[in-house]
Amino acid sequence: MTRRDLINLRKFVAPEFICGYGALHLAGRYARNFGMRQVLLVTDPEVRAEGWTEAVATSMTGAGVSFTVFDSVSPNPRSSEVMAGAEIYQSEECDGIVAVGGGSPMDCAKGIGIASSNIRDICTFEGVDRVRKPAPPLICIPTTAGSSADVSQFAIIMDEAERRKFAIISKMLVPDISLLDPEPLTTMPRELTVDTGMDALSHAIEAYVSTGSSPMTDVHALEAMKLTSNVLPAVIEDPGNLELRHLSLLASLHAGLAFSNASLGAVHAMAHSLGGIYDLAHGRCNALLLEHVISANYDAAPERYDRIGAIFGSESTSPAEKIAAFRRSLGIMETLTDLGVREEIIHTLAGLASTDPCMATNPRRFTCEDIERIYEDAL
Ligand SMILES: [Fe+2]
C-alpha cells in the first residue's frame, strides 16, 4: 500500500456483537428487544442433533418469543432452500430471523430475509449492492469459527439450475446482532474445525492483499492470521478447551471484519466455482487453493505476502511454502484430484471463477488461462 492509497475513501461496516461464554443464551432476550414475536429459527440437522438449536429455542421460550424451526439447509445452501424458507417465513407470519449454525444456515437465513422483504427470487440478488429493501431483523449465532457470516456483508448461495455458487454482497446482509459463544464450537468434529479454520485464514490473507484493503481492515486481518497460526493447531489437539475455542472465534471475528470490508480474491472466486460444480466443503477448497494462489499473486504484493509469511515462521522458505507447511501440519494432505476434480472441467471452472465478484479485488489481474494454470497446479 502506497501513501496515496492510505487516503483512498473506505467505509467499514460491522454488526453489534456480543462475544463470550453464555452469549447463545441471550438469543431470546435480543429477539424480544428487536420486537420479534414470531421467529423463523434457521438451522441444520447436524446443529440440531448437537442440541444447540434446542438451547436457542429454550432461550426464546424463556423470553416469551414464539418460533418455527426451519432446518432444510444443505452444507452449500441451495436457492430452493432459501425460497422454501421464505415461503414458511410468509405463511407463519414471522417478523424476525434467528440463525444458529455454521455458514450455511446463516447464509440461508440472510437469503430468506432479503427474498422475503423484497418478494423476489434469491437468484436475482447476485452481485454487489443489488438488495433494495432491508431484510427483517436477523440474529446470528455461529457454531463454527470460520465462515464469519455472522459479521459479514456476504451470502453465498448455490444456484441449482445452473449448478454454481453465487455471491450476494450488500450492507443489507449484515446481521443486526451476533452472539459469539465458544461453547457450541466444542462439538465440532476435527475436520470441520480444520476446514472452517482454513476458511478464516483464507479470509484474512485475501483481505490483507485485497485491492480494497485499508488500514482498518489490515489490523483485523493481521490479528486473525496471528491468532489462527497459534490457535488452530492447538484447538484440534484439545477440542473441548473453551479458552482455545474462544480464541478461534476471535480469529474468525477479526477475519470476518477484515474481509467483509476489504472483500476477497482469487482463492474464494475459485473455491466458489469448485463448490458449485462438485458440491465440496468450502473451507477444504480454500485450503487446497491458497498456497497456489499465493504463488501466482506474489509479485503483485511482495511486501504484504512477506509479512504474512513472517507470521507463519522464520524459515527462509516462501510465504506459499509456509502456508503449505501449515496446511500439512493440520493433516490436510490431499489435492483437488483426490476430491474428484477432473482436468477436463478446469476450463469451465476458470470461466466461472473469472466472473465471481471476489475476483475483482484480487491483487493481480488474471486471464482465464492464468486461472486454469492455478487449478492445474492444485490438481
Ligand atoms: Fe470463505
Coordinates of C-alpha atoms and ligand atoms in Angstrom, one line a residue:
M1 CA 0.0 0.0 0.0
T2 CA 1.4 3.4 -1.0
R3 CA 1.0 6.6 1.0
R4 CA -1.5 7.7 -1.7
D5 CA -3.6 4.5 -1.1
L6 CA -3.8 5.4 2.6
I7 CA -6.1 8.3 1.9
N8 CA -8.5 6.5 -0.5
L9 CA -12.1 6.6 0.6
R10 CA -13.0 3.4 2.6
K11 CA -16.1 2.5 4.7
F12 CA -16.2 0.0 7.5
V13 CA -19.4 -1.9 8.3
A14 CA -19.8 -4.2 11.3
P15 CA -22.8 -5.5 13.3
E16 CA -23.3 -5.3 17.0
F17 CA -21.9 -8.5 18.5
I18 CA -21.6 -10.0 22.0
C19 CA -18.6 -12.3 22.4
G20 CA -18.1 -14.7 25.4
Y21 CA -19.3 -17.7 27.2
G22 CA -23.1 -17.9 27.5
A23 CA -23.8 -15.5 24.7
L24 CA -26.0 -18.1 23.0
H25 CA -28.5 -17.9 25.8
L26 CA -29.1 -14.2 25.2
A27 CA -30.9 -15.1 21.9
G28 CA -34.4 -14.9 23.4
R29 CA -33.8 -11.6 25.2
Y30 CA -32.4 -9.9 22.0
A31 CA -35.2 -11.4 19.9
R32 CA -37.7 -9.7 22.3
N33 CA -35.6 -6.5 22.3
F34 CA -36.0 -6.4 18.5
G35 CA -39.7 -6.7 18.8
M36 CA -39.8 -10.2 17.3
R37 CA -43.0 -12.1 18.2
Q38 CA -42.8 -15.0 15.7
V39 CA -39.3 -16.0 14.7
L40 CA -38.1 -18.2 11.9
L41 CA -35.3 -20.2 13.6
V42 CA -32.9 -21.3 10.7
T43 CA -30.6 -24.2 11.4
D44 CA -29.5 -27.5 10.0
P45 CA -29.9 -31.2 11.1
E46 CA -26.3 -31.5 12.4
V47 CA -26.5 -28.5 14.7
R48 CA -29.9 -29.6 15.8
A49 CA -28.6 -33.1 16.7
E50 CA -25.8 -31.5 18.8
G51 CA -28.5 -29.7 20.8
W52 CA -27.6 -26.1 20.0
T53 CA -30.9 -25.4 18.2
E54 CA -32.7 -26.6 21.3
A55 CA -30.6 -24.4 23.5
V56 CA -31.6 -21.3 21.4
A57 CA -35.2 -22.5 21.4
T58 CA -35.2 -22.7 25.2
S59 CA -33.9 -19.1 25.3
M60 CA -36.8 -18.0 23.0
T61 CA -39.4 -19.7 25.1
G62 CA -38.0 -18.2 28.3
A63 CA -38.3 -14.7 26.7
G64 CA -41.9 -15.4 25.5
V65 CA -41.0 -15.4 21.8
S66 CA -42.7 -17.9 19.5
F67 CA -40.7 -19.6 16.8
T68 CA -40.9 -22.0 13.8
V69 CA -37.8 -24.2 13.1
F70 CA -36.5 -24.4 9.5
D71 CA -33.7 -26.9 9.2
S72 CA -33.9 -27.9 5.5
V73 CA -30.4 -26.4 4.8
S74 CA -27.6 -28.2 2.9
P75 CA -23.9 -27.7 3.5
N76 CA -23.8 -25.5 0.4
P77 CA -27.3 -23.8 0.8
R78 CA -29.4 -24.1 -2.3
S79 CA -31.6 -21.4 -3.9
S80 CA -34.6 -23.7 -3.5
E81 CA -33.9 -24.0 0.2
V82 CA -33.8 -20.2 0.6
M83 CA -37.1 -19.8 -1.3
A84 CA -38.7 -22.7 0.8
G85 CA -37.6 -20.8 3.9
A86 CA -39.0 -17.5 2.6
E87 CA -42.4 -19.2 1.9
I88 CA -42.5 -20.5 5.5
Y89 CA -41.5 -17.1 6.8
Q90 CA -44.5 -15.6 5.0
S91 CA -47.0 -18.4 5.8
E92 CA -46.1 -18.4 9.5
E93 CA -46.2 -14.5 9.5
C94 CA -42.8 -14.3 11.0
D95 CA -41.3 -10.9 11.9
G96 CA -37.7 -11.8 12.5
I97 CA -35.0 -14.5 11.9
V98 CA -32.6 -16.2 14.2
A99 CA -29.9 -18.3 12.6
V100 CA -27.9 -20.9 14.6
G101 CA -25.2 -22.9 12.8
G102 CA -22.3 -22.6 10.5
G103 CA -22.0 -20.5 7.4
S104 CA -24.7 -22.5 5.6
P105 CA -27.7 -21.8 7.9
M106 CA -26.5 -18.2 8.3
D107 CA -26.2 -17.6 4.6
C108 CA -29.6 -19.3 4.0
A109 CA -31.1 -17.1 6.8
K110 CA -29.7 -14.0 5.1
G111 CA -31.2 -15.1 1.8
I112 CA -34.6 -15.8 3.4
G113 CA -34.6 -12.3 4.9
I114 CA -33.9 -10.4 1.6
A115 CA -36.1 -12.7 -0.5
S116 CA -39.0 -12.1 1.9
S117 CA -38.7 -8.4 2.3
N118 CA -38.2 -7.8 -1.5
I119 CA -40.5 -10.5 -2.6
R120 CA -38.0 -11.7 -5.3
D121 CA -36.2 -14.8 -6.2
I122 CA -32.9 -15.2 -4.4
C123 CA -31.0 -15.6 -7.7
T124 CA -31.9 -12.1 -8.7
F125 CA -29.7 -10.5 -6.0
E126 CA -26.3 -11.8 -7.3
G127 CA -23.5 -9.2 -7.2
V128 CA -22.7 -6.1 -5.3
D129 CA -25.4 -3.8 -3.8
R130 CA -28.4 -5.4 -5.6
V131 CA -30.7 -5.5 -2.5
R132 CA -33.2 -2.7 -2.4
K133 CA -35.3 -3.3 0.8
P134 CA -33.7 -4.1 4.1
A135 CA -34.2 -7.6 5.5
P136 CA -36.2 -8.3 8.7
P137 CA -34.2 -8.3 11.9
L138 CA -31.5 -11.0 12.0
I139 CA -29.7 -12.6 14.9
C140 CA -26.8 -14.9 14.1
I141 CA -25.3 -17.5 16.5
P142 CA -22.3 -19.2 14.8
T143 CA -21.5 -22.8 15.8
T144 CA -18.2 -22.8 13.7
A145 CA -15.3 -20.4 13.7
G146 CA -14.6 -19.7 10.0
S147 CA -17.4 -18.5 7.7
S148 CA -17.9 -15.2 9.6
A149 CA -21.3 -14.9 8.0
D150 CA -22.2 -13.7 11.5
V151 CA -20.4 -10.4 10.8
S152 CA -20.1 -10.1 7.0
Q153 CA -21.9 -8.4 4.2
F154 CA -21.8 -11.6 2.2
A155 CA -24.1 -14.5 1.5
I156 CA -23.1 -17.4 -0.8
I157 CA -25.9 -19.4 -2.4
M158 CA -25.9 -22.3 -4.8
D159 CA -28.0 -21.7 -8.0
E160 CA -29.3 -25.2 -8.5
A161 CA -30.5 -24.6 -12.1
E162 CA -27.0 -23.5 -13.2
R163 CA -25.1 -25.6 -10.6
R164 CA -22.9 -22.8 -9.5
K165 CA -22.4 -20.8 -6.3
F166 CA -23.0 -17.1 -6.5
A167 CA -22.2 -14.2 -4.1
I168 CA -24.6 -11.6 -2.8
I169 CA -22.7 -8.6 -1.3
S170 CA -24.7 -5.9 0.4
K171 CA -24.9 -4.0 3.6
M172 CA -28.4 -5.3 4.0
L173 CA -26.9 -8.7 4.8
V174 CA -25.1 -7.6 7.9
P175 CA -26.9 -9.2 10.9
D176 CA -28.4 -6.9 13.5
I177 CA -26.6 -8.7 16.3
S178 CA -24.4 -11.7 16.5
L179 CA -24.0 -13.8 19.7
L180 CA -20.5 -15.3 19.6
D181 CA -20.3 -18.1 22.2
P182 CA -17.4 -20.6 22.3
E183 CA -19.4 -23.4 23.8
P184 CA -21.2 -24.6 20.5
L185 CA -17.8 -24.9 18.9
T186 CA -16.7 -27.7 21.3
T187 CA -18.9 -30.2 19.4
M188 CA -17.3 -29.6 16.0
P189 CA -15.5 -32.7 14.6
R190 CA -11.8 -32.3 13.8
E191 CA -12.3 -32.0 10.1
L192 CA -14.9 -29.2 10.4
T193 CA -12.6 -27.3 12.9
V194 CA -9.7 -27.5 10.4
D195 CA -11.8 -26.6 7.3
T196 CA -13.5 -23.7 8.9
G197 CA -10.2 -22.5 10.4
M198 CA -8.6 -22.6 7.0
D199 CA -11.6 -20.6 5.7
A200 CA -10.9 -18.0 8.3
L201 CA -7.2 -17.9 7.4
S202 CA -8.1 -17.5 3.7
H203 CA -10.4 -14.6 4.6
A204 CA -7.6 -12.9 6.5
I205 CA -5.0 -13.4 3.8
E206 CA -7.2 -12.4 0.9
A207 CA -8.5 -9.3 2.8
Y208 CA -4.9 -8.3 3.6
V209 CA -3.7 -8.4 0.0
S210 CA -7.1 -7.2 -1.5
T211 CA -7.1 -4.0 -3.6
G212 CA -9.9 -2.9 -1.3
S213 CA -7.9 -3.2 1.9
S214 CA -7.4 -0.3 4.3
P215 CA -5.5 0.4 7.5
M216 CA -8.6 -0.6 9.4
T217 CA -9.1 -3.9 7.7
D218 CA -5.3 -4.6 7.9
V219 CA -5.4 -4.5 11.7
H220 CA -8.1 -7.2 11.8
A221 CA -6.5 -9.3 9.0
L222 CA -3.1 -9.4 10.7
E223 CA -4.6 -10.2 14.1
A224 CA -6.7 -13.0 12.6
M225 CA -3.6 -14.6 11.0
K226 CA -1.6 -14.4 14.2
L227 CA -4.4 -16.0 16.2
T228 CA -5.0 -18.7 13.6
S229 CA -1.3 -19.6 13.3
N230 CA -1.2 -20.3 17.1
V231 CA -4.7 -21.4 18.0
L232 CA -5.8 -23.8 15.1
P233 CA -3.0 -26.4 15.7
A234 CA -3.7 -26.2 19.5
V235 CA -7.5 -26.5 19.3
I236 CA -7.5 -29.6 17.2
E237 CA -5.5 -31.3 19.9
D238 CA -7.8 -30.0 22.7
P239 CA -11.2 -29.6 21.1
G240 CA -13.1 -29.2 24.4
N241 CA -10.9 -26.3 25.6
L242 CA -13.3 -23.3 25.9
E243 CA -10.4 -20.8 26.0
L244 CA -8.9 -22.1 22.8
R245 CA -12.4 -22.2 21.2
H246 CA -12.9 -18.6 22.2
L247 CA -9.6 -17.6 20.7
S248 CA -10.6 -19.3 17.4
L249 CA -13.9 -17.5 17.5
L250 CA -11.9 -14.2 17.9
A251 CA -9.7 -15.2 14.9
S252 CA -12.8 -15.8 12.8
L253 CA -14.3 -12.5 14.0
H254 CA -11.2 -10.5 13.1
A255 CA -11.0 -12.2 9.7
G256 CA -14.7 -11.5 9.1
L257 CA -14.4 -7.8 9.9
A258 CA -11.4 -7.6 7.5
F259 CA -12.9 -9.4 4.5
S260 CA -16.4 -8.1 4.9
N261 CA -14.9 -4.6 4.3
A262 CA -11.9 -5.3 2.1
S263 CA -13.5 -8.2 0.1
L264 CA -11.6 -11.3 -1.0
G265 CA -9.7 -12.6 -4.0
A266 CA -8.9 -15.5 -6.3
V267 CA -9.0 -18.2 -3.7
H268 CA -12.6 -17.5 -2.9
A269 CA -13.6 -16.9 -6.6
M270 CA -12.0 -20.3 -7.5
A271 CA -13.4 -22.1 -4.4
H272 CA -16.9 -20.9 -5.2
S273 CA -16.8 -22.4 -8.7
L274 CA -15.4 -25.6 -7.4
G275 CA -18.0 -25.8 -4.6
G276 CA -20.8 -25.1 -7.1
I277 CA -19.9 -27.9 -9.6
Y278 CA -18.6 -30.5 -7.2
D279 CA -20.6 -29.6 -4.0
L280 CA -17.4 -29.7 -1.9
A281 CA -16.7 -28.3 1.6
H282 CA -15.9 -24.6 1.1
G283 CA -13.0 -24.5 3.7
R284 CA -11.3 -27.5 2.2
C285 CA -11.4 -26.0 -1.3
N286 CA -9.8 -22.8 0.1
A287 CA -7.2 -24.8 1.9
L288 CA -6.1 -26.6 -1.3
L289 CA -6.0 -23.5 -3.4
L290 CA -4.5 -21.0 -1.0
E291 CA -0.8 -21.7 -1.5
H292 CA -1.1 -21.9 -5.3
V293 CA -2.9 -18.5 -5.4
I294 CA -0.2 -17.0 -3.2
S295 CA 2.5 -18.2 -5.6
A296 CA 0.6 -16.7 -8.6
N297 CA -0.2 -13.4 -6.8
Y298 CA 3.2 -12.9 -5.0
D299 CA 4.8 -10.4 -7.4
A300 CA 1.7 -8.2 -7.2
A301 CA 2.1 -7.6 -3.4
P302 CA 5.5 -9.0 -2.3
E303 CA 5.8 -6.9 0.9
R304 CA 2.4 -7.9 2.0
Y305 CA 3.0 -11.6 1.3
D306 CA 6.3 -11.5 3.1
R307 CA 4.6 -10.1 6.2
I308 CA 2.1 -12.9 6.0
G309 CA 5.0 -15.4 5.7
A310 CA 6.7 -14.0 8.7
I311 CA 3.7 -14.8 10.8
F312 CA 4.0 -18.4 9.8
G313 CA 7.6 -19.0 10.7
S314 CA 11.1 -17.5 10.4
E315 CA 12.5 -20.1 7.9
S316 CA 13.8 -18.8 4.6
T317 CA 11.1 -20.5 2.6
S318 CA 8.5 -18.6 0.5
P319 CA 5.1 -17.5 2.0
A320 CA 3.4 -20.0 -0.2
E321 CA 5.6 -22.8 1.2
K322 CA 5.0 -21.7 4.7
I323 CA 1.2 -21.8 4.2
A324 CA 1.5 -25.2 2.6
A325 CA 3.5 -26.5 5.6
F326 CA 0.8 -25.1 7.9
R327 CA -1.9 -26.9 5.9
R328 CA 0.0 -30.2 6.1
S329 CA 0.6 -29.7 9.9
L330 CA -3.2 -29.7 10.3
G331 CA -3.5 -33.0 8.4
I332 CA -4.8 -31.7 5.1
M333 CA -2.7 -33.8 2.7
E334 CA -4.9 -34.3 -0.4
T335 CA -5.1 -32.5 -3.7
L336 CA -8.0 -31.4 -5.9
T337 CA -7.7 -34.7 -7.8
D338 CA -8.3 -36.6 -4.5
L339 CA -11.5 -34.6 -4.2
G340 CA -12.7 -35.8 -7.6
V341 CA -11.8 -32.7 -9.6
R342 CA -11.0 -33.7 -13.3
E343 CA -8.7 -31.9 -15.6
E344 CA -11.4 -31.7 -18.4
I345 CA -13.6 -29.4 -16.2
I346 CA -10.9 -26.8 -15.4
H347 CA -11.8 -24.6 -18.4
T348 CA -15.4 -24.4 -17.1
L349 CA -14.2 -23.8 -13.5
A350 CA -11.9 -21.0 -14.6
G351 CA -14.6 -19.3 -16.7
L352 CA -16.9 -19.2 -13.7
A353 CA -14.2 -18.0 -11.3
S354 CA -13.2 -15.2 -13.6
T355 CA -16.7 -13.6 -13.2
D356 CA -17.1 -14.1 -9.5
P357 CA -17.3 -10.7 -7.7
C358 CA -14.4 -11.8 -5.3
M359 CA -12.0 -11.8 -8.3
A360 CA -12.5 -8.0 -8.7
T361 CA -10.2 -7.3 -5.6
N362 CA -7.5 -9.9 -6.3
P363 CA -4.1 -8.0 -6.3
R364 CA -3.3 -9.4 -9.7
R365 CA -5.5 -9.4 -12.8
F366 CA -5.8 -13.0 -14.0
T367 CA -6.8 -14.1 -17.5
C368 CA -8.8 -17.3 -17.8
E369 CA -5.6 -19.1 -18.8
D370 CA -3.9 -17.9 -15.6
I371 CA -6.8 -19.3 -13.5
E372 CA -6.6 -22.6 -15.4
R373 CA -2.9 -22.9 -14.6
I374 CA -3.6 -22.3 -10.8
Y375 CA -6.3 -25.1 -10.9
E376 CA -3.8 -27.4 -12.7
D377 CA -1.1 -26.7 -10.0
A378 CA -3.6 -27.7 -7.3
L379 CA -4.7 -30.9 -9.0
Ligands
FE1 FE -14.9 -18.3 2.9

